[in-house]
mmCIF file of C-alpha atoms and ligand atoms in Angstrom:
data_model
loop_
_atom_site.group_PDB
_atom_site.id
_atom_site.type_symbol
_atom_site.label_atom_id
_atom_site.label_comp_id
_atom_site.label_asym_id
_atom_site.label_seq_id
_atom_site.Cartn_x
_atom_site.Cartn_y
_atom_site.Cartn_z
ATOM 1 C CA MET A 683 30.355 -21.104 -0.836
ATOM 2 C CA ALA A 684 33.274 -20.666 -4.852
ATOM 3 C CA ALA A 685 35.684 -18.259 -2.187
ATOM 4 C CA ALA A 686 36.035 -20.973 0.624
ATOM 5 C CA VAL A 687 37.118 -23.967 -1.295
ATOM 6 C CA LEU A 688 39.312 -21.523 -2.942
ATOM 7 C CA ALA A 689 40.643 -20.259 0.691
ATOM 8 C CA ALA A 690 40.312 -23.779 2.074
ATOM 9 C CA ALA A 691 42.229 -25.132 -1.331
ATOM 10 C CA GLY A 692 45.019 -22.334 -0.399
ATOM 11 C CA ALA A 693 44.492 -21.053 -3.616
ATOM 12 C CA VAL A 694 43.736 -17.511 -1.039
ATOM 13 C CA ARG A 695 44.333 -16.056 2.123
ATOM 14 C CA ARG A 696 42.603 -17.446 4.155
ATOM 15 C CA ARG A 697 42.274 -13.989 6.482
ATOM 16 C CA ALA A 698 41.122 -12.478 2.750
ATOM 17 C CA VAL A 699 37.674 -13.827 3.251
ATOM 18 C CA ASP A 700 37.686 -14.153 6.646
ATOM 19 C CA ARG A 701 35.211 -11.043 7.350
ATOM 20 C CA LEU A 702 33.988 -10.351 4.435
ATOM 21 C CA VAL A 703 30.556 -11.340 2.865
ATOM 22 C CA LEU A 704 29.838 -12.670 -0.604
ATOM 23 C CA LEU A 705 26.002 -12.546 -2.917
ATOM 24 C CA GLY A 706 25.267 -13.338 -5.983
ATOM 25 C CA GLU A 707 24.443 -16.568 -8.074
ATOM 26 C CA LEU A 708 27.638 -17.999 -9.323
ATOM 27 C CA GLY A 709 27.236 -19.330 -12.908
ATOM 28 C CA LEU A 710 29.565 -22.571 -14.342
ATOM 29 C CA ASP A 711 31.992 -20.271 -16.349
ATOM 30 C CA GLY A 712 33.026 -18.152 -13.825
ATOM 31 C CA SER A 713 30.208 -15.286 -14.016
ATOM 32 C CA VAL A 714 28.455 -14.131 -11.214
ATOM 33 C CA ARG A 715 24.937 -13.189 -11.861
ATOM 34 C CA GLY A 716 22.357 -10.787 -10.092
ATOM 35 C CA ILE A 717 20.231 -12.709 -7.562
ATOM 36 C CA ARG A 718 16.681 -11.353 -5.127
ATOM 37 C CA GLY A 719 16.625 -9.489 -1.689
ATOM 38 C CA VAL A 720 20.581 -8.847 -1.841
ATOM 39 C CA LEU A 721 19.177 -5.555 0.154
ATOM 40 C CA PRO A 722 17.641 -7.209 3.195
ATOM 41 C CA ALA A 723 21.333 -9.256 3.203
ATOM 42 C CA VAL A 724 23.405 -6.276 3.231
ATOM 43 C CA LEU A 725 20.892 -4.892 5.963
ATOM 44 C CA ALA A 726 21.792 -7.553 7.983
ATOM 45 C CA ALA A 727 25.483 -7.855 7.544
ATOM 46 C CA ALA A 728 25.705 -4.172 8.994
ATOM 47 C CA ARG A 729 23.537 -5.039 11.634
ATOM 48 C CA ALA A 730 26.088 -7.978 12.460
ATOM 49 C CA GLY A 731 28.967 -6.148 12.273
ATOM 50 C CA HIS A 732 30.701 -6.162 8.905
ATOM 51 C CA ASP A 733 31.966 -3.214 7.267
ATOM 52 C CA GLN A 734 31.719 -4.487 3.208
ATOM 53 C CA VAL A 735 30.786 -7.077 1.470
ATOM 54 C CA VAL A 736 31.425 -8.454 -2.033
ATOM 55 C CA VAL A 737 27.964 -8.157 -4.269
ATOM 56 C CA PRO A 738 27.241 -8.861 -8.043
ATOM 57 C CA ALA A 739 27.692 -5.519 -10.446
ATOM 58 C CA ALA A 740 23.868 -6.382 -11.092
ATOM 59 C CA ASN A 741 23.323 -5.319 -7.189
ATOM 60 C CA ALA A 742 26.066 -3.315 -6.852
ATOM 61 C CA ALA A 743 23.065 0.017 -6.707
ATOM 62 C CA GLU A 744 21.495 -2.477 -4.125
ATOM 63 C CA ALA A 745 23.304 -2.643 -2.399
ATOM 64 C CA ALA A 746 25.478 0.903 -1.461
ATOM 65 C CA LEU A 747 21.314 1.428 0.507
ATOM 66 C CA VAL A 748 23.066 0.749 3.179
ATOM 67 C CA ASP A 749 24.657 3.554 4.065
ATOM 68 C CA ARG A 750 27.777 1.952 6.783
ATOM 69 C CA VAL A 751 29.092 -0.495 4.199
ATOM 70 C CA GLN A 752 31.666 -0.210 1.628
ATOM 71 C CA VAL A 753 30.424 -2.260 -1.546
ATOM 72 C CA LEU A 754 32.892 -3.962 -4.060
ATOM 73 C CA ALA A 755 31.471 -5.610 -7.372
ATOM 74 C CA LEU A 756 32.114 -7.465 -9.854
ATOM 75 C CA ASP A 757 31.106 -9.657 -12.729
ATOM 76 C CA ASN A 758 33.245 -13.007 -12.290
ATOM 77 C CA LEU A 759 34.775 -15.341 -9.987
ATOM 78 C CA THR A 760 38.208 -14.059 -11.879
ATOM 79 C CA GLN A 761 38.295 -11.118 -10.340
ATOM 80 C CA LEU A 762 37.150 -11.790 -6.866
ATOM 81 C CA VAL A 763 40.082 -14.419 -7.177
ATOM 82 C CA ALA A 764 42.323 -11.270 -8.540
ATOM 83 C CA HIS A 765 41.069 -8.475 -5.130
ATOM 84 C CA LEU A 766 41.431 -11.636 -2.539
ATOM 85 C CA GLU A 767 45.225 -12.111 -4.116
ATOM 86 C CA GLY A 768 46.041 -8.448 -3.285
ATOM 87 C CA THR A 769 47.030 -8.039 -7.100
ATOM 88 C CA THR A 770 43.467 -6.172 -8.683
ATOM 89 C CA PRO A 771 42.036 -5.399 -6.024
ATOM 90 C CA LEU A 772 38.211 -4.050 -6.876
ATOM 91 C CA VAL A 773 37.662 -0.649 -6.207
ATOM 92 C CA PRO A 774 34.846 0.408 -3.631
ATOM 93 C CA TYR A 775 31.827 1.008 -6.378
ATOM 94 C CA GLU A 776 30.459 4.652 -5.728
ATOM 95 C CA ARG A 777 26.891 5.304 -5.422
ATOM 96 C CA GLY A 778 26.366 7.559 -7.327
ATOM 97 C CA ALA A 779 23.016 10.467 -6.921
ATOM 98 C CA LEU A 780 19.431 8.024 -6.829
ATOM 99 C CA PRO A 781 17.759 9.123 -10.150
ATOM 100 C CA ALA A 782 14.537 11.353 -10.387
ATOM 101 C CA GLU A 783 11.540 8.885 -9.946
ATOM 102 C CA PRO A 784 9.011 8.720 -13.385
ATOM 103 C CA PRO A 785 5.849 10.891 -11.783
ATOM 104 C CA VAL A 786 2.825 10.412 -10.091
ATOM 105 C CA PRO A 787 -0.060 9.573 -12.644
ATOM 106 C CA ASP A 788 -2.214 13.500 -11.659
ATOM 107 C CA LEU A 789 -5.299 14.000 -10.358
ATOM 108 C CA GLY A 790 -5.901 16.316 -12.425
ATOM 109 C CA ASP A 791 -6.649 14.485 -15.088
ATOM 110 C CA VAL A 792 -9.794 13.128 -13.266
ATOM 111 C CA VAL A 793 -12.657 15.200 -14.759
ATOM 112 C CA GLY A 794 -16.166 15.871 -14.131
ATOM 113 C CA GLN A 795 -16.043 12.850 -10.661
ATOM 114 C CA THR A 796 -15.949 15.534 -8.281
ATOM 115 C CA ALA A 797 -17.438 12.904 -5.833
ATOM 116 C CA GLY A 798 -14.497 10.663 -6.633
ATOM 117 C CA ARG A 799 -11.404 13.197 -6.591
ATOM 118 C CA ARG A 800 -12.965 13.668 -2.733
ATOM 119 C CA ALA A 801 -13.366 10.400 -1.713
ATOM 120 C CA VAL A 802 -9.629 9.682 -3.035
ATOM 121 C CA GLU A 803 -7.928 12.442 -1.231
ATOM 122 C CA VAL A 804 -10.444 11.712 2.379
ATOM 123 C CA ALA A 805 -8.652 8.051 1.230
ATOM 124 C CA ALA A 806 -5.702 9.321 1.972
ATOM 125 C CA ALA A 807 -5.776 12.412 4.626
ATOM 126 C CA GLY A 808 -7.333 9.724 6.920
ATOM 127 C CA GLY A 809 -5.618 6.155 5.814
ATOM 128 C CA HIS A 810 -9.020 4.887 4.829
ATOM 129 C CA HIS A 811 -9.357 2.423 3.170
ATOM 130 C CA LEU A 812 -11.539 2.989 0.394
ATOM 131 C CA TYR A 813 -14.111 0.757 -1.717
ATOM 132 C CA LEU A 814 -15.524 2.949 -4.972
ATOM 133 C CA ALA A 815 -18.778 1.442 -6.501
ATOM 134 C CA GLY A 816 -19.821 2.482 -10.189
ATOM 135 C CA PRO A 817 -20.136 1.268 -13.416
ATOM 136 C CA PRO A 818 -17.117 0.895 -16.011
ATOM 137 C CA GLY A 819 -16.191 3.921 -17.381
ATOM 138 C CA ALA A 820 -16.706 5.114 -14.264
ATOM 139 C CA GLY A 821 -13.422 6.773 -13.647
ATOM 140 C CA LYS A 822 -13.356 4.121 -11.254
ATOM 141 C CA THR A 823 -8.991 2.774 -12.190
ATOM 142 C CA MET A 824 -8.329 5.689 -12.566
ATOM 143 C CA LEU A 825 -8.650 7.328 -8.844
ATOM 144 C CA ALA A 826 -6.852 4.375 -7.097
ATOM 145 C CA GLU A 827 -3.950 5.137 -9.091
ATOM 146 C CA ARG A 828 -3.398 8.208 -8.476
ATOM 147 C CA LEU A 829 -4.146 7.475 -4.510
ATOM 148 C CA PRO A 830 -0.739 6.450 -4.196
ATOM 149 C CA GLY A 831 0.282 10.057 -5.382
ATOM 150 C CA LEU A 832 -1.393 11.228 -2.578
ATOM 151 C CA LEU A 833 0.189 10.157 0.256
ATOM 152 C CA PRO A 834 3.494 11.307 1.556
ATOM 153 C CA PRO A 835 6.833 10.082 0.336
ATOM 154 C CA LEU A 836 8.008 7.691 2.151
ATOM 155 C CA ASP A 837 10.561 8.682 4.713
ATOM 156 C CA GLU A 838 14.289 7.002 5.035
ATOM 157 C CA GLU A 839 12.842 3.831 6.869
ATOM 158 C CA ALA A 840 10.250 3.287 5.329
ATOM 159 C CA ALA A 841 11.587 3.376 2.058
ATOM 160 C CA LEU A 842 13.887 0.566 2.706
ATOM 161 C CA GLU A 843 11.999 -1.403 3.925
ATOM 162 C CA VAL A 844 9.423 -1.438 0.740
ATOM 163 C CA THR A 845 12.698 -2.101 -0.662
ATOM 164 C CA ALA A 846 13.586 -5.182 0.952
ATOM 165 C CA ILE A 847 10.097 -6.083 0.142
ATOM 166 C CA HIS A 848 10.590 -5.710 -3.577
ATOM 167 C CA SER A 849 14.450 -7.437 -3.587
ATOM 168 C CA ILE A 850 13.312 -10.419 -1.659
ATOM 169 C CA ALA A 851 9.745 -10.276 -4.585
ATOM 170 C CA GLY A 852 12.267 -9.569 -7.421
ATOM 171 C CA THR A 853 10.498 -6.604 -8.601
ATOM 172 C CA LEU A 854 12.850 -4.079 -7.693
ATOM 173 C CA PRO A 855 13.180 -1.481 -10.807
ATOM 174 C CA PRO A 856 17.023 -1.246 -11.496
ATOM 175 C CA GLU A 857 17.286 1.938 -12.798
ATOM 176 C CA ALA A 858 15.878 2.428 -8.975
ATOM 177 C CA PRO A 859 16.856 0.517 -6.647
ATOM 178 C CA LEU A 860 14.750 2.888 -3.683
ATOM 179 C CA VAL A 861 11.657 2.954 -3.531
ATOM 180 C CA THR A 862 10.481 6.631 -2.182
ATOM 181 C CA ARG A 863 7.063 6.746 -2.907
ATOM 182 C CA PRO A 864 4.389 4.735 -1.764
ATOM 183 C CA THR A 865 3.713 1.419 -4.129
ATOM 184 C CA PHE A 866 0.372 0.447 -6.171
ATOM 185 C CA GLU A 867 -0.204 -3.055 -6.393
ATOM 186 C CA ALA A 868 -3.325 -4.648 -8.171
ATOM 187 C CA PRO A 869 -3.448 -8.015 -8.998
ATOM 188 C CA HIS A 870 -5.857 -10.018 -10.616
ATOM 189 C CA HIS A 871 -8.879 -11.602 -9.402
ATOM 190 C CA SER A 872 -7.984 -15.262 -11.186
ATOM 191 C CA ALA A 873 -4.516 -14.264 -8.689
ATOM 192 C CA THR A 874 -3.445 -17.954 -6.499
ATOM 193 C CA MET A 875 -3.558 -16.799 -2.840
ATOM 194 C CA ALA A 876 0.942 -16.819 -2.940
ATOM 195 C CA ALA A 877 0.826 -14.906 -5.535
ATOM 196 C CA LEU A 878 -2.119 -12.965 -3.436
ATOM 197 C CA ILE A 879 -0.304 -12.928 0.103
ATOM 198 C CA GLY A 880 2.888 -14.608 -0.143
ATOM 199 C CA GLY A 881 4.475 -18.398 -0.605
ATOM 200 C CA GLY A 882 5.567 -20.385 -3.803
ATOM 201 C CA SER A 883 8.627 -22.806 -3.789
ATOM 202 C CA GLY A 884 11.945 -22.863 -2.311
ATOM 203 C CA GLN A 885 12.532 -19.272 -0.838
ATOM 204 C CA ILE A 886 9.186 -17.460 0.211
ATOM 205 C CA ARG A 887 8.221 -14.929 -2.028
ATOM 206 C CA PRO A 888 6.611 -11.778 -0.806
ATOM 207 C CA GLY A 889 3.007 -11.100 -2.510
ATOM 208 C CA ALA A 890 0.461 -8.588 -3.957
ATOM 209 C CA LEU A 891 0.023 -7.324 -0.113
ATOM 210 C CA CYS A 892 3.214 -7.144 1.018
ATOM 211 C CA ARG A 893 4.841 -5.051 -1.991
ATOM 212 C CA ALA A 894 1.970 -2.871 -1.063
ATOM 213 C CA HIS A 895 3.400 -1.906 1.868
ATOM 214 C CA ARG A 896 3.337 1.896 3.026
ATOM 215 C CA GLY A 897 1.530 1.781 -0.622
ATOM 216 C CA VAL A 898 -1.396 0.988 -2.200
ATOM 217 C CA LEU A 899 -3.258 -2.418 -2.605
ATOM 218 C CA PHE A 900 -6.165 -2.148 -5.257
ATOM 219 C CA LEU A 901 -9.008 -4.934 -5.691
ATOM 220 C CA ASP A 902 -10.855 -3.719 -9.383
ATOM 221 C CA GLU A 903 -13.685 -6.223 -9.645
ATOM 222 C CA ALA A 904 -13.378 -7.158 -5.438
ATOM 223 C CA PRO A 905 -16.700 -9.596 -5.766
ATOM 224 C CA GLU A 906 -14.506 -11.652 -8.303
ATOM 225 C CA PHE A 907 -12.211 -12.188 -6.408
ATOM 226 C CA PRO A 908 -12.278 -15.867 -3.943
ATOM 227 C CA ARG A 909 -14.591 -15.243 -0.952
ATOM 228 C CA ALA A 910 -11.616 -17.085 0.820
ATOM 229 C CA VAL A 911 -9.477 -15.184 -0.735
ATOM 230 C CA LEU A 912 -10.953 -11.571 1.019
ATOM 231 C CA ASP A 913 -11.508 -13.220 3.805
ATOM 232 C CA THR A 914 -7.475 -13.590 4.303
ATOM 233 C CA LEU A 915 -6.504 -10.689 3.905
ATOM 234 C CA ARG A 916 -8.583 -9.459 6.808
ATOM 235 C CA GLN A 917 -6.247 -10.530 9.359
ATOM 236 C CA PRO A 918 -2.887 -9.325 7.710
ATOM 237 C CA LEU A 919 -3.997 -5.855 7.156
ATOM 238 C CA GLU A 920 -5.495 -5.020 10.401
ATOM 239 C CA ARG A 921 -1.975 -6.161 11.862
ATOM 240 C CA GLY A 922 -0.519 -4.131 9.262
ATOM 241 C CA GLN A 923 2.361 -8.061 9.113
ATOM 242 C CA VAL A 924 1.881 -11.398 7.684
ATOM 243 C CA THR A 925 3.568 -15.169 8.356
ATOM 244 C CA ILE A 926 3.526 -17.661 5.590
ATOM 245 C CA GLN A 927 4.022 -20.220 6.128
ATOM 246 C CA ARG A 928 6.268 -23.172 3.658
ATOM 247 C CA ALA A 929 7.615 -27.050 4.573
ATOM 248 C CA ALA A 930 10.593 -25.238 4.468
ATOM 249 C CA GLY A 931 9.604 -22.647 7.241
ATOM 250 C CA ALA A 932 7.620 -19.670 7.563
ATOM 251 C CA ALA A 933 8.859 -15.823 5.956
ATOM 252 C CA THR A 934 7.153 -12.589 8.353
ATOM 253 C CA PHE A 935 6.117 -9.566 5.882
ATOM 254 C CA PRO A 936 5.132 -6.284 6.970
ATOM 255 C CA CYS A 937 1.650 -5.590 5.225
ATOM 256 C CA ARG A 938 0.759 -2.220 6.723
ATOM 257 C CA ALA A 939 -1.127 -1.537 2.688
ATOM 258 C CA GLN A 940 -4.189 0.944 2.594
ATOM 259 C CA LEU A 941 -7.195 -1.274 0.653
ATOM 260 C CA VAL A 942 -9.236 -0.408 -2.188
ATOM 261 C CA LEU A 943 -11.942 -1.767 -2.952
ATOM 262 C CA ALA A 944 -13.844 -1.752 -6.811
ATOM 263 C CA ALA A 945 -16.790 -2.955 -8.927
ATOM 264 C CA ASN A 946 -19.529 -2.414 -10.828
ATOM 265 C CA PRO A 947 -22.982 -2.602 -9.968
ATOM 266 C CA CYS A 948 -24.246 -5.906 -11.720
ATOM 267 C CA PRO A 949 -22.011 -9.319 -12.949
ATOM 268 C CA CYS A 950 -22.977 -8.304 -16.656
ATOM 269 C CA ALA A 951 -21.205 -5.469 -16.015
ATOM 270 C CA SER A 952 -22.688 -3.113 -19.614
ATOM 271 C CA ALA A 953 -21.337 -0.639 -19.596
ATOM 272 C CA ALA A 954 -24.005 1.412 -21.993
ATOM 273 C CA GLY A 955 -26.141 1.719 -18.334
ATOM 274 C CA ASP A 956 -28.703 -0.153 -17.537
ATOM 275 C CA SER A 957 -30.654 0.003 -19.473
ATOM 276 C CA ALA A 958 -29.232 -2.600 -21.391
ATOM 277 C CA CYS A 959 -28.012 -4.491 -18.231
ATOM 278 C CA THR A 960 -29.659 -8.198 -18.927
ATOM 279 C CA CYS A 961 -29.351 -8.821 -15.116
ATOM 280 C CA SER A 962 -31.674 -9.378 -12.671
ATOM 281 C CA PRO A 963 -32.895 -7.293 -8.355
ATOM 282 C CA LEU A 964 -32.124 -10.826 -7.467
ATOM 283 C CA GLU A 965 -28.627 -11.048 -9.139
ATOM 284 C CA ARG A 966 -27.646 -7.984 -8.759
ATOM 285 C CA ARG A 967 -28.010 -7.439 -5.124
ATOM 286 C CA ARG A 968 -26.265 -11.146 -4.949
ATOM 287 C CA TYR A 969 -23.409 -9.807 -6.601
ATOM 288 C CA GLN A 970 -22.673 -7.186 -3.481
ATOM 289 C CA SER A 971 -23.428 -9.210 -1.421
ATOM 290 C CA ARG A 972 -20.554 -11.183 -1.828
ATOM 291 C CA LEU A 973 -18.473 -8.420 -0.953
ATOM 292 C CA SER A 974 -19.884 -8.061 2.442
ATOM 293 C CA GLY A 975 -18.184 -9.999 5.760
ATOM 294 C CA PRO A 976 -15.603 -9.122 6.995
ATOM 295 C CA LEU A 977 -13.854 -7.561 4.433
ATOM 296 C CA LEU A 978 -15.521 -5.186 3.637
ATOM 297 C CA ASP A 979 -16.108 -4.146 7.902
ATOM 298 C CA ARG A 980 -12.845 -2.734 7.742
ATOM 299 C CA VAL A 981 -14.076 -0.044 4.933
ATOM 300 C CA ASP A 982 -14.652 3.800 6.518
ATOM 301 C CA LEU A 983 -14.885 5.788 3.032
ATOM 302 C CA ARG A 984 -17.795 3.858 0.314
ATOM 303 C CA VAL A 985 -19.018 6.038 -2.238
ATOM 304 C CA ASP A 986 -20.831 5.309 -4.873
ATOM 305 C CA LEU A 987 -19.858 6.519 -8.442
ATOM 306 C CA PRO A 988 -22.097 7.706 -10.965
ATOM 307 C CA PRO A 989 -21.401 6.890 -14.510
ATOM 308 C CA VAL A 990 -19.309 10.078 -16.130
ATOM 309 C CA THR A 991 -22.438 11.896 -18.737
ATOM 310 C CA ARG A 992 -22.249 14.293 -21.192
ATOM 311 C CA ALA A 993 -22.850 16.958 -18.551
ATOM 312 C CA ALA A 994 -21.466 16.090 -15.224
ATOM 313 C CA TRP A 995 -18.002 15.869 -18.061
ATOM 314 C CA LEU A 996 -18.762 19.102 -18.419
ATOM 315 C CA ASP A 997 -18.871 20.646 -15.513
ATOM 316 C CA GLY A 998 -15.568 19.833 -14.276
ATOM 317 C CA LEU A 999 -14.105 20.528 -17.341
ATOM 318 C CA GLY A 1000 -12.831 23.942 -15.290
ATOM 319 C CA ALA A 1001 -9.762 22.464 -14.360
ATOM 320 C CA PRO A 1002 -9.600 20.243 -11.615
ATOM 321 C CA GLU A 1003 -6.476 20.771 -8.929
ATOM 322 C CA SER A 1004 -3.499 18.904 -10.126
ATOM 323 C CA THR A 1005 -2.164 16.547 -7.262
ATOM 324 C CA ALA A 1006 0.694 18.482 -5.655
ATOM 325 C CA VAL A 1007 -2.460 21.360 -5.094
ATOM 326 C CA VAL A 1008 -3.935 18.030 -3.482
ATOM 327 C CA ALA A 1009 -1.514 16.121 -1.706
ATOM 328 C CA GLU A 1010 -0.455 19.397 0.061
ATOM 329 C CA ARG A 1011 -3.953 19.832 1.293
ATOM 330 C CA VAL A 1012 -3.873 16.294 3.052
ATOM 331 C CA ALA A 1013 -0.278 16.270 4.245
ATOM 332 C CA ARG A 1014 -1.712 19.109 6.462
ATOM 333 C CA ALA A 1015 -4.694 17.211 7.237
ATOM 334 C CA ARG A 1016 -1.848 14.242 7.846
ATOM 335 C CA ALA A 1017 0.088 16.525 10.448
ATOM 336 C CA ALA A 1018 -3.544 17.564 12.044
ATOM 337 C CA ALA A 1019 -4.562 14.052 12.576
ATOM 338 C CA GLY A 1020 -0.746 13.390 13.835
ATOM 339 C CA GLU A 1021 -0.308 16.225 16.858
ATOM 340 C CA ARG A 1022 -4.180 15.579 18.092
ATOM 341 C CA LEU A 1023 -3.143 11.240 18.439
ATOM 342 C CA ALA A 1024 0.046 12.434 19.926
ATOM 343 C CA GLY A 1025 1.612 9.265 22.660
ATOM 344 C CA THR A 1026 -0.460 7.926 21.310
ATOM 345 C CA GLU A 1027 1.251 5.324 18.477
ATOM 346 C CA LEU A 1028 -1.418 5.934 16.559
ATOM 347 C CA ARG A 1029 -1.203 8.630 13.619
ATOM 348 C CA LEU A 1030 -3.845 8.265 11.014
ATOM 349 C CA ASN A 1031 -7.578 8.578 12.329
ATOM 350 C CA SER A 1032 -8.963 5.701 10.794
ATOM 351 C CA GLU A 1033 -6.312 4.182 13.095
ATOM 352 C CA VAL A 1034 -8.605 5.217 16.446
ATOM 353 C CA PRO A 1035 -10.892 1.971 17.645
ATOM 354 C CA GLY A 1036 -13.829 3.409 18.448
ATOM 355 C CA ARG A 1037 -13.963 3.245 22.109
ATOM 356 C CA MET A 1038 -11.154 6.133 21.759
ATOM 357 C CA LEU A 1039 -13.343 8.038 19.612
ATOM 358 C CA ARG A 1040 -17.029 7.484 21.714
ATOM 359 C CA GLU A 1041 -14.551 8.933 25.082
ATOM 360 C CA ARG A 1042 -11.550 10.915 24.630
ATOM 361 C CA PHE A 1043 -12.019 12.638 20.454
ATOM 362 C CA VAL A 1044 -15.692 14.082 21.715
ATOM 363 C CA ILE A 1045 -17.728 15.822 18.682
ATOM 364 C CA PRO A 1046 -20.101 17.752 20.277
ATOM 365 C CA ARG A 1047 -23.572 16.218 20.447
ATOM 366 C CA ALA A 1048 -25.958 19.453 18.515
ATOM 367 C CA SER A 1049 -23.098 18.210 14.877
ATOM 368 C CA LEU A 1050 -24.218 14.942 15.515
ATOM 369 C CA SER A 1051 -27.841 14.807 15.040
ATOM 370 C CA LEU A 1052 -27.591 13.880 11.496
ATOM 371 C CA ALA A 1053 -26.072 10.705 12.004
ATOM 372 C CA GLU A 1054 -27.390 9.472 15.805
ATOM 373 C CA ARG A 1055 -31.226 9.803 13.465
ATOM 374 C CA ALA A 1056 -29.543 7.465 11.362
ATOM 375 C CA LEU A 1057 -28.501 5.659 14.386
ATOM 376 C CA GLU A 1058 -32.330 5.125 15.717
ATOM 377 C CA ARG A 1059 -33.945 4.782 12.635
ATOM 378 C CA GLY A 1060 -31.551 1.668 12.074
ATOM 379 C CA SER A 1061 -30.125 2.793 8.399
ATOM 380 C CA LEU A 1062 -26.669 2.724 10.382
ATOM 381 C CA SER A 1063 -25.454 0.524 13.061
ATOM 382 C CA VAL A 1064 -23.404 0.952 16.163
ATOM 383 C CA ARG A 1065 -19.509 -0.160 13.517
ATOM 384 C CA GLY A 1066 -21.011 1.959 10.934
ATOM 385 C CA PHE A 1067 -21.527 5.350 12.976
ATOM 386 C CA ASP A 1068 -18.112 4.694 13.937
ATOM 387 C CA ARG A 1069 -16.936 5.271 10.885
ATOM 388 C CA VAL A 1070 -19.497 7.615 9.888
ATOM 389 C CA ILE A 1071 -16.919 9.208 12.543
ATOM 390 C CA ARG A 1072 -13.659 8.806 12.010
ATOM 391 C CA VAL A 1073 -14.297 10.135 8.859
ATOM 392 C CA ALA A 1074 -15.402 12.652 10.333
ATOM 393 C CA TRP A 1075 -12.450 13.953 11.798
ATOM 394 C CA THR A 1076 -11.244 13.445 8.767
ATOM 395 C CA LEU A 1077 -12.613 15.538 6.807
ATOM 396 C CA SER A 1078 -12.300 18.074 9.544
ATOM 397 C CA ASP A 1079 -8.084 17.983 9.774
ATOM 398 C CA LEU A 1080 -9.014 19.295 5.745
ATOM 399 C CA ALA A 1081 -10.616 21.408 6.448
ATOM 400 C CA GLY A 1082 -8.161 23.048 9.302
ATOM 401 C CA ARG A 1083 -11.629 22.734 12.220
ATOM 402 C CA THR A 1084 -10.554 21.969 15.844
ATOM 403 C CA VAL A 1085 -13.285 19.505 16.010
ATOM 404 C CA PRO A 1086 -15.932 18.303 13.206
ATOM 405 C CA GLY A 1087 -18.736 20.441 12.693
ATOM 406 C CA PRO A 1088 -22.887 19.201 11.491
ATOM 407 C CA ASP A 1089 -21.655 19.576 7.426
ATOM 408 C CA GLN A 1090 -18.880 17.255 8.133
ATOM 409 C CA VAL A 1091 -20.139 14.512 9.486
ATOM 410 C CA ALA A 1092 -23.346 15.135 7.369
ATOM 411 C CA GLU A 1093 -20.318 14.914 4.073
ATOM 412 C CA ALA A 1094 -19.351 11.425 6.552
ATOM 413 C CA LEU A 1095 -22.836 9.448 6.200
ATOM 414 C CA GLY A 1096 -23.263 10.779 2.256
ATOM 415 C CA MET A 1097 -19.802 8.668 2.509
ATOM 416 C CA ARG A 1098 -21.237 5.567 2.639
ATOM 417 C CA LEU A 1099 -22.683 3.231 0.178
ATOM 418 C CA GLN A 1100 -26.680 3.485 0.910
ATOM 419 C CA ARG A 1101 -26.721 -0.102 -1.510
ATOM 420 C CA VAL A 1102 -24.242 -2.321 0.678
ATOM 421 C CA ALA A 1103 -25.728 -3.446 3.889
ATOM 422 C CA ALA A 1104 -24.108 -1.305 7.079
HETATM 423 ZN ZN1 ZN B 1282 -25.901 -6.334 -15.596
#
């Protein structure tokens, strides 16, 4: 706006500002400060046919992520005037090599939690939402934090999408302007709806759900989240996008996130195990049932983590597999699923609708007998049956098989939490 005033007043040539896109916040002292949302703004400018943008120096690296645009960076208004007058033109910003991203937490650090390690591997391979139940200290958070490292790195388009969201949210680390790895967001259960989904006054900010786009949204102590908040998550997770309404307008953000829920067995969550727990069976049941409902209905994997005992700890000491090893298996399994789903819009087993599972990707009856018996006994619902089939396909892809056998169906059945209603 300052540039337009200067041009209108004849202080600088009008032609000079004609095609120029200027971003930044002007301080009263003439300094130009960094702003949020530079990347999406520059992307929009490029799409509108602009080939030059002027941004605050603090945002230069971020703006330079857009290839087709020349970036001019400055610190104050004086520099802009000198540039527009032609006395001291701004030098185009040269994008340096992107800094290496910090290393991700390694799965090799998780000792003695075989079932949990397997669960995050399967979740990563099939894109399944995951529910980890277990006492404090069982490693629920450690496991959840290691899920993003098992997911494939973001492709260029996804990286720009995720970076744009973090740019608007104001959570982009200045030293790593491009987000290339799936992110991990872990909002606290006391977080407001705005913090979780998005909102705020003035410019609408995306919440944790959107910042976890193409990454992982971890809800620790999930039963402590207000029921209304959990229910609100369901539809955006299903659609992969969320629209936030505010008096000032509405904004739509993508939110294709993978959900990990974690819960303690009871409200007192005694670390010492059941002997010290003072909760009644009714209290325990009521606590766990807080999670049931439409959100949990979308969760394919429900795994019960035992407390890590000394024996289990020693048992697992034989050098657990590292993230690099498991991520490679995950990538192969994802490729196999992608090949099978070629010609559809789906890429992951978790996305395959129940009908398609039954009509198109048929598993031989002989392999299904265990699951069918569970269905007949009533210990598995029809929806639960579909979930078992989806997970069985992922296990089959991980094992390098073309179709799930009885072993994969049995393991998929085992990856269900018995305590929680199907
Ligand atoms: Zn208790």
